mmCIF file of C-alpha atoms and ligand atoms in Angstrom:
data_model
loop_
_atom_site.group_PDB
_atom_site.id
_atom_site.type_symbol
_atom_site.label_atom_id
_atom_site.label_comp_id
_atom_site.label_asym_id
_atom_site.label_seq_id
_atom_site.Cartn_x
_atom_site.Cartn_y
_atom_site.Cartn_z
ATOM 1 C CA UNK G 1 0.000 0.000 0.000
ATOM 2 C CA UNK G 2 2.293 2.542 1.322
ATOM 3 C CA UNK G 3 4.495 1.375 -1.713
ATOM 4 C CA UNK G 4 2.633 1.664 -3.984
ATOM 5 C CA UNK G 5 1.203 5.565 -2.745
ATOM 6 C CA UNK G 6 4.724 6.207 -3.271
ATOM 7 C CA UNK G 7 5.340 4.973 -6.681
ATOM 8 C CA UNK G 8 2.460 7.026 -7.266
ATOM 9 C CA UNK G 9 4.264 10.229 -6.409
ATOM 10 C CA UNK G 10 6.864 9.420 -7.943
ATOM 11 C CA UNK G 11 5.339 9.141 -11.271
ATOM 12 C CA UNK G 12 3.597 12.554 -10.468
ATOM 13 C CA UNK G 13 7.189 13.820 -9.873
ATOM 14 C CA UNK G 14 8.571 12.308 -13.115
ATOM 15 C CA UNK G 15 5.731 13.561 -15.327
ATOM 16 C CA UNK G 16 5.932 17.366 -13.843
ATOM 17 C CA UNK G 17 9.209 17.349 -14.444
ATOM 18 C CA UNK G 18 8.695 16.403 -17.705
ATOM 19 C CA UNK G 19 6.744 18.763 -18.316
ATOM 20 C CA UNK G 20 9.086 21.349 -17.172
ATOM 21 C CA UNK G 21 11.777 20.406 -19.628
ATOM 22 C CA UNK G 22 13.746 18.271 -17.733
ATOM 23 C CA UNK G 23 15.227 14.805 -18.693
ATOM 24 C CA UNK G 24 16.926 12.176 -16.413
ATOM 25 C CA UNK G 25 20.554 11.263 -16.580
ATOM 26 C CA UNK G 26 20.086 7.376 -16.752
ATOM 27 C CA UNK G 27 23.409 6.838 -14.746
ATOM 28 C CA UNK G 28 23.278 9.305 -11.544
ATOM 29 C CA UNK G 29 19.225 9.376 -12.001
ATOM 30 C CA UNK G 30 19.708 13.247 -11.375
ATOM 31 C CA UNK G 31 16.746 15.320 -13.376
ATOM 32 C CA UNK G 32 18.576 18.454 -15.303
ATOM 33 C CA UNK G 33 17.153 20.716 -17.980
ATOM 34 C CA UNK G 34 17.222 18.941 -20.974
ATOM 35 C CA UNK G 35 20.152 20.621 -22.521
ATOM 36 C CA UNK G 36 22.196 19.447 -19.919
ATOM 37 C CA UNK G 37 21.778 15.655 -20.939
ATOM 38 C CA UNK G 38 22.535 14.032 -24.003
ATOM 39 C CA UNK G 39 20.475 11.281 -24.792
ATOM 40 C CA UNK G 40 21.377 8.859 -27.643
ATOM 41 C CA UNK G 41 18.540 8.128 -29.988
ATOM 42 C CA UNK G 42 19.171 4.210 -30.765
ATOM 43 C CA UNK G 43 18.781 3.280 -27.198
ATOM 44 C CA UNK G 44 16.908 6.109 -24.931
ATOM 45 C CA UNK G 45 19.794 6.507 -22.662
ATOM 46 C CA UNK G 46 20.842 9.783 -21.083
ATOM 47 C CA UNK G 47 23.937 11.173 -19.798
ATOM 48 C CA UNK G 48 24.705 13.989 -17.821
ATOM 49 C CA UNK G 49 28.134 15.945 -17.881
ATOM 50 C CA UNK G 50 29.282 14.809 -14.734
ATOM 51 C CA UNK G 51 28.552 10.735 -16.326
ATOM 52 C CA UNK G 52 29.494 10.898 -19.026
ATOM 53 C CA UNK G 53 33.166 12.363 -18.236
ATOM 54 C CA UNK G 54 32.961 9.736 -15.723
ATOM 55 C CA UNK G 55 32.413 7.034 -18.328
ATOM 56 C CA UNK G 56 34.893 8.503 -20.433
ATOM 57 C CA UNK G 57 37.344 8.755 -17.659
ATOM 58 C CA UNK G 58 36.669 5.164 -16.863
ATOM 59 C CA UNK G 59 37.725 4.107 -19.853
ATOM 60 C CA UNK G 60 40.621 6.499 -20.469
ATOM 61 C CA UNK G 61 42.191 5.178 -17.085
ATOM 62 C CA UNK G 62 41.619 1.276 -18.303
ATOM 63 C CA UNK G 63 44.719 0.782 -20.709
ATOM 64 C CA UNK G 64 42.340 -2.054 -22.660
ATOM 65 C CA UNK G 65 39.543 0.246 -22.612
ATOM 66 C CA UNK G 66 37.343 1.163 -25.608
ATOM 67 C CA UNK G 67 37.717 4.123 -27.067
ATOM 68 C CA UNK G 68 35.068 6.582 -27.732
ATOM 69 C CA UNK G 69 33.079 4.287 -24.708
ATOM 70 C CA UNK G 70 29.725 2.940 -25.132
ATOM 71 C CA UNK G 71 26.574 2.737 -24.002
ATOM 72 C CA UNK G 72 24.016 -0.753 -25.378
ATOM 73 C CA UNK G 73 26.898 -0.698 -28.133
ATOM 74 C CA UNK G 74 26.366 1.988 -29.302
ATOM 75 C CA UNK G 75 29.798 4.437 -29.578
ATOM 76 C CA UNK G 76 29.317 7.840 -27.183
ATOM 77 C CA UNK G 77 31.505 9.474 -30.390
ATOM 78 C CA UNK G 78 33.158 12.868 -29.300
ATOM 79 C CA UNK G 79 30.318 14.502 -31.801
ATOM 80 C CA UNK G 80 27.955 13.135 -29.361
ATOM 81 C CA UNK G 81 29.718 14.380 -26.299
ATOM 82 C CA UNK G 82 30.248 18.113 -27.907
ATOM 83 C CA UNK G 83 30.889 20.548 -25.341
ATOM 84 C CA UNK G 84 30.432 17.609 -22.010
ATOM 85 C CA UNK G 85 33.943 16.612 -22.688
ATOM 86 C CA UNK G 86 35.759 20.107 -22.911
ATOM 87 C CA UNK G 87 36.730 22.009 -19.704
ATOM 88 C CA UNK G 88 38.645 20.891 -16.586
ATOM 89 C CA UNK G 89 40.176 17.159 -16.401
ATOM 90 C CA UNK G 90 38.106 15.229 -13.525
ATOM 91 C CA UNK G 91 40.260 14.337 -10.466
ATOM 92 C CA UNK G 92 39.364 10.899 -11.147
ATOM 93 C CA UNK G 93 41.261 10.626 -14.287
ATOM 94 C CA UNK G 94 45.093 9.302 -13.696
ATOM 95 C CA UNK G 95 47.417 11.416 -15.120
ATOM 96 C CA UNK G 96 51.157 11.324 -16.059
ATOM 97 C CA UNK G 97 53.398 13.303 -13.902
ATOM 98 C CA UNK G 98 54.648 15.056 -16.726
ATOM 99 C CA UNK G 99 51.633 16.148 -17.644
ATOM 100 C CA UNK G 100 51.132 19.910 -18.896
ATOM 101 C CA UNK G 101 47.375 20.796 -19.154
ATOM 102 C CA UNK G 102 44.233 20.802 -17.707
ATOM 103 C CA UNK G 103 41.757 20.436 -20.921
ATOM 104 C CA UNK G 104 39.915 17.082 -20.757
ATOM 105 C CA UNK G 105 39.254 16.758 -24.450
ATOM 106 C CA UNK G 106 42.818 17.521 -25.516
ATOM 107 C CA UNK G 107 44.277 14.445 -23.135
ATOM 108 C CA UNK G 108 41.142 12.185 -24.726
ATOM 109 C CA UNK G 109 42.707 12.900 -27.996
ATOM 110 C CA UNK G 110 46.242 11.832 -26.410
ATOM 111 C CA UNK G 111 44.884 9.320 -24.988
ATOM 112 C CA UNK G 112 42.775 7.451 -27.855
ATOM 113 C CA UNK G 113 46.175 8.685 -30.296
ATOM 114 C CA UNK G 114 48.398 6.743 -28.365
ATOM 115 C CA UNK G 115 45.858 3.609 -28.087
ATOM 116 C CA UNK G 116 45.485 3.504 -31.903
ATOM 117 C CA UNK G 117 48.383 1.968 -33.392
ATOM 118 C CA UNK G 118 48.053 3.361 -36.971
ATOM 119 C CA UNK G 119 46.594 6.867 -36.390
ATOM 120 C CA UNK G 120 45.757 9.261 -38.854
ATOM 121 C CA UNK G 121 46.956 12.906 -38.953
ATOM 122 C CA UNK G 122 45.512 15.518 -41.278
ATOM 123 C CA UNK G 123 47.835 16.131 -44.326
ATOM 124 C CA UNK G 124 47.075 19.518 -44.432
ATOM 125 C CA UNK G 125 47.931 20.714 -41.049
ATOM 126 C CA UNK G 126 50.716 18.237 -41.047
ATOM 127 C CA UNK G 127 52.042 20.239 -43.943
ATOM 128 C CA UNK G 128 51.906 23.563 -42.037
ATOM 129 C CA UNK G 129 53.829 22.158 -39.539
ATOM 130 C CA UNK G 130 50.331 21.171 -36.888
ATOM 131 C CA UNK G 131 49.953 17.803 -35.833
ATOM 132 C CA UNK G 132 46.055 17.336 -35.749
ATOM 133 C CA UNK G 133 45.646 13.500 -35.071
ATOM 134 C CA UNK G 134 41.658 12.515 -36.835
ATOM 135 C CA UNK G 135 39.758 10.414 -33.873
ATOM 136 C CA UNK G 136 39.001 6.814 -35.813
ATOM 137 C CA UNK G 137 35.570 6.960 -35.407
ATOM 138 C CA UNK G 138 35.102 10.285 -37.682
ATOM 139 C CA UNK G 139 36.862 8.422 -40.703
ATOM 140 C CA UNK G 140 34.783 7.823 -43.734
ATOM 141 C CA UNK G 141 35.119 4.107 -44.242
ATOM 142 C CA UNK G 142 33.121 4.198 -47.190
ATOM 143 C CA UNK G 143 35.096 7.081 -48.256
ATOM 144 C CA UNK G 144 38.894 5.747 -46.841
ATOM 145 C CA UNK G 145 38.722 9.752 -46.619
ATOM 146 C CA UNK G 146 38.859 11.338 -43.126
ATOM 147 C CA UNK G 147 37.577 15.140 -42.599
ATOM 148 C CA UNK G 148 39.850 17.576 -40.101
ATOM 149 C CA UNK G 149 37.865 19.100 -37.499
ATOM 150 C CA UNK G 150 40.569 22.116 -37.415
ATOM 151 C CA UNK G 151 41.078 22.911 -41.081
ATOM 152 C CA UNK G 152 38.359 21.058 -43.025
ATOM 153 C CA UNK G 153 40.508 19.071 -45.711
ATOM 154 C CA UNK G 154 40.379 16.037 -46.235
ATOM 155 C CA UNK G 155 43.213 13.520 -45.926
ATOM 156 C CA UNK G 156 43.063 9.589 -47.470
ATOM 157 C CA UNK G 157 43.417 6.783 -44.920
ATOM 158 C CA UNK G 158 45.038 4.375 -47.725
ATOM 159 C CA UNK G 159 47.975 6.823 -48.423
ATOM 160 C CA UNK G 160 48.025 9.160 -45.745
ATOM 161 C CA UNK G 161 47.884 12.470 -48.281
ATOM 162 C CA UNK G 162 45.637 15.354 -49.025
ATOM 163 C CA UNK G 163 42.444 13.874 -51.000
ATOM 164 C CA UNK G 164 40.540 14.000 -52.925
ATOM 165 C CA UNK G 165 42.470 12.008 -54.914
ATOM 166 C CA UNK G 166 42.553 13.604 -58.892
ATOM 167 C CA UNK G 167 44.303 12.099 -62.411
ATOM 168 C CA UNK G 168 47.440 14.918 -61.517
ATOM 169 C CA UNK G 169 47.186 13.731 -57.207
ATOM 170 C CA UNK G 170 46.101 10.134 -57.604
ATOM 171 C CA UNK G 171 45.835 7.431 -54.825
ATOM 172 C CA UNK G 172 49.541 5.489 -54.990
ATOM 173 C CA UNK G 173 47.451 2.921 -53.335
ATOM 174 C CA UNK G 174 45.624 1.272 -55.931
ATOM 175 C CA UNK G 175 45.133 -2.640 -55.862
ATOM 176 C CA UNK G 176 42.453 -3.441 -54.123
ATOM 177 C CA UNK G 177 44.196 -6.384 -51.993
ATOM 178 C CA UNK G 178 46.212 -3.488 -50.593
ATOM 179 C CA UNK G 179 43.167 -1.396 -50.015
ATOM 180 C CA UNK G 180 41.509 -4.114 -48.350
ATOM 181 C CA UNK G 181 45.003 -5.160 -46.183
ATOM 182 C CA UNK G 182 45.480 -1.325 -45.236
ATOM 183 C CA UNK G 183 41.865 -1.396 -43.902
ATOM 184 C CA UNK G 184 42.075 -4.270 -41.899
ATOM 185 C CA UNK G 185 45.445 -3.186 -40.443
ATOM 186 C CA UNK G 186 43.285 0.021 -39.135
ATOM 187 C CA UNK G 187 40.906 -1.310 -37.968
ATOM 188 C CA UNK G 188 42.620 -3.790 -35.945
ATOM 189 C CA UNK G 189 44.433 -1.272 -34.686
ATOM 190 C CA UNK G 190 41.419 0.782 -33.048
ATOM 191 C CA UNK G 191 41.438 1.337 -28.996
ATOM 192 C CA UNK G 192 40.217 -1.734 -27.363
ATOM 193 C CA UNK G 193 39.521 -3.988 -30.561
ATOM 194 C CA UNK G 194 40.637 -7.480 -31.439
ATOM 195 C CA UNK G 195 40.564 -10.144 -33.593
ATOM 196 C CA UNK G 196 38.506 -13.404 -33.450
ATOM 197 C CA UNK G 197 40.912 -16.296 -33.748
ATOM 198 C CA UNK G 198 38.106 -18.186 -35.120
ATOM 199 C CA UNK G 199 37.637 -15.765 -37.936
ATOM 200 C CA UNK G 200 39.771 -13.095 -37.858
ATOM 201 C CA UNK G 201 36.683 -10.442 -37.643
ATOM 202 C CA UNK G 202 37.572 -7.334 -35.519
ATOM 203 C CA UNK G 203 35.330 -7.446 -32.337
ATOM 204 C CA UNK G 204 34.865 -4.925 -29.748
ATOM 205 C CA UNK G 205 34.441 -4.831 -25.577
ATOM 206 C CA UNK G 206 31.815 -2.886 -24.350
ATOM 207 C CA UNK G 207 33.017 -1.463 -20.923
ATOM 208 C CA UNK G 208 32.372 -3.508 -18.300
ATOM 209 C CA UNK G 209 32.404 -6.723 -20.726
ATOM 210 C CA UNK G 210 35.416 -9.113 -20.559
ATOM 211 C CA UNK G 211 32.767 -11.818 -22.802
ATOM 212 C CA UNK G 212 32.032 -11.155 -26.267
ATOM 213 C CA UNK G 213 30.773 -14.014 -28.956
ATOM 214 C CA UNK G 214 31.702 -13.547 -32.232
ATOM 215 C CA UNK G 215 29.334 -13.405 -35.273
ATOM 216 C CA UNK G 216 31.234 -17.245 -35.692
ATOM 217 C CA UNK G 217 30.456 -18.141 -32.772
ATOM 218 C CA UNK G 218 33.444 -18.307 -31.126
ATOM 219 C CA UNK G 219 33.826 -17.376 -27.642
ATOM 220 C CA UNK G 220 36.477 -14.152 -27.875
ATOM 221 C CA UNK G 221 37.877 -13.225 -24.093
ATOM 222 C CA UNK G 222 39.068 -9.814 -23.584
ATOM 223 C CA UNK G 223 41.484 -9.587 -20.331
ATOM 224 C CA UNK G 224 40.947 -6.538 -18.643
HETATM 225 ZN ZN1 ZN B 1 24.384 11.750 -14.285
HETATM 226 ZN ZN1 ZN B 2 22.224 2.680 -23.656
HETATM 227 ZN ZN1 ZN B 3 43.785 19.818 -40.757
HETATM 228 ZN ZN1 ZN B 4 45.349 7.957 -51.200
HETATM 229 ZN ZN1 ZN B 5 34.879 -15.060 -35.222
#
């Protein structure tokens, strides 16, 4: 009875604040305006500022950790994130003693470029002297093309140079076993991903998961 009275409220509670514009982070269960949560459309989940840095440190302080994280497999990209992941680096997050600054998206970026063992650097800024490392999961596989978020050229992920790729700047990569190898070597390198010994496809742990089965249906193990 007296349980169920309170359910009652609390559905009263959770439709008013509705109402008032307010979502629920689905991690700290905290209501905030709505604009403070990002909620990913595939599986309904919400994250507040304060959880998702959290999840983000989590995995940032895991050396086999997945990088961007997840949530129902579904990748929490830095796009998603937007302005969550800038600012101040969160106590929590372990940090070298060398280290020389305090923005939390900057030491993601060092962070995922160190964890991905073929990264890709914009040809553009790399010929102006800028290093400006291209997170993985903003690569155009379709494409092999990969878009800089500081200078907006495009550099190819076959060759490594400025695209797109024209008769007098063509692709020196051209068979398409090498395509295909250079691909797979990527991919393979990505934060937190492996290959299936039964198969050789590239799986990926979801945080928290040391289990996955393969599409083969081999049992992969990922140590922690
Ligand atoms: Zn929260
Ligand atoms: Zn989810
Ligand atoms: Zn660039
Ligand atoms: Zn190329
Ligand atoms: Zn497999």
């Amino acid at each position: 009875m007296g349980f169920s009275i309170r359910r009652g409220v609390t559905n009263l509670i959770r439709r008013g604040q509705r109402l008032a514009g307010n979502a629920r982070c689905s991690v700290c269960m905290t209501y905030f305006k709505n604009a403070l949560v990002k909620t990913i459309p595939a599986c309904g989940h919400s994250y507040c500022k304060t959880c998702l840095q959290k999840t983000y440190t989590r995995a940032m302080n895991d050396p086999e950790g997945i990088l961007p994280p997840r949530c129902c497999g579904q990748e929490l990209t830095m796009a998603f994130a937007g302005d969550f992941l800038a600012g101040y680096i969160p106590k929590e997050l372990e940090m070298p003693d060398s280290y020389g600054h305090t923005d939390f998206r900057r030491r993601y970026l060092e962070i995922l470029a160190e964890r991905t063992s073929d990264p890709i650097y914009c040809a553009h800024c790399k010929s102006l002297g800028k290093q400006v490392f291209i997170p993985p999961e903003e690569i155009n596989e379709e494409e092999d093309s990969a878009v800089c978020s500081t200078c907006f050229q495009g550099t190819c992920t076959l060759c490594k140079r400025s695209n797109p790729h024209t008769t007098s700047n063509p692709c020196p990569v051209d068979s398409d076993e090498s395509k295909q190898e250079i691909r797979y070597q990527r991919l393979s390198g990505r934060a937190g991903w492996r290959s299936c010994e039964g198969c050789g496809m590239m799986v990926s742990r979801d945080v928290g998961c040391a289990h996955v089965v393969c599409r083969c249906g081999q049992d992969v193990w990922l140590a922690f």
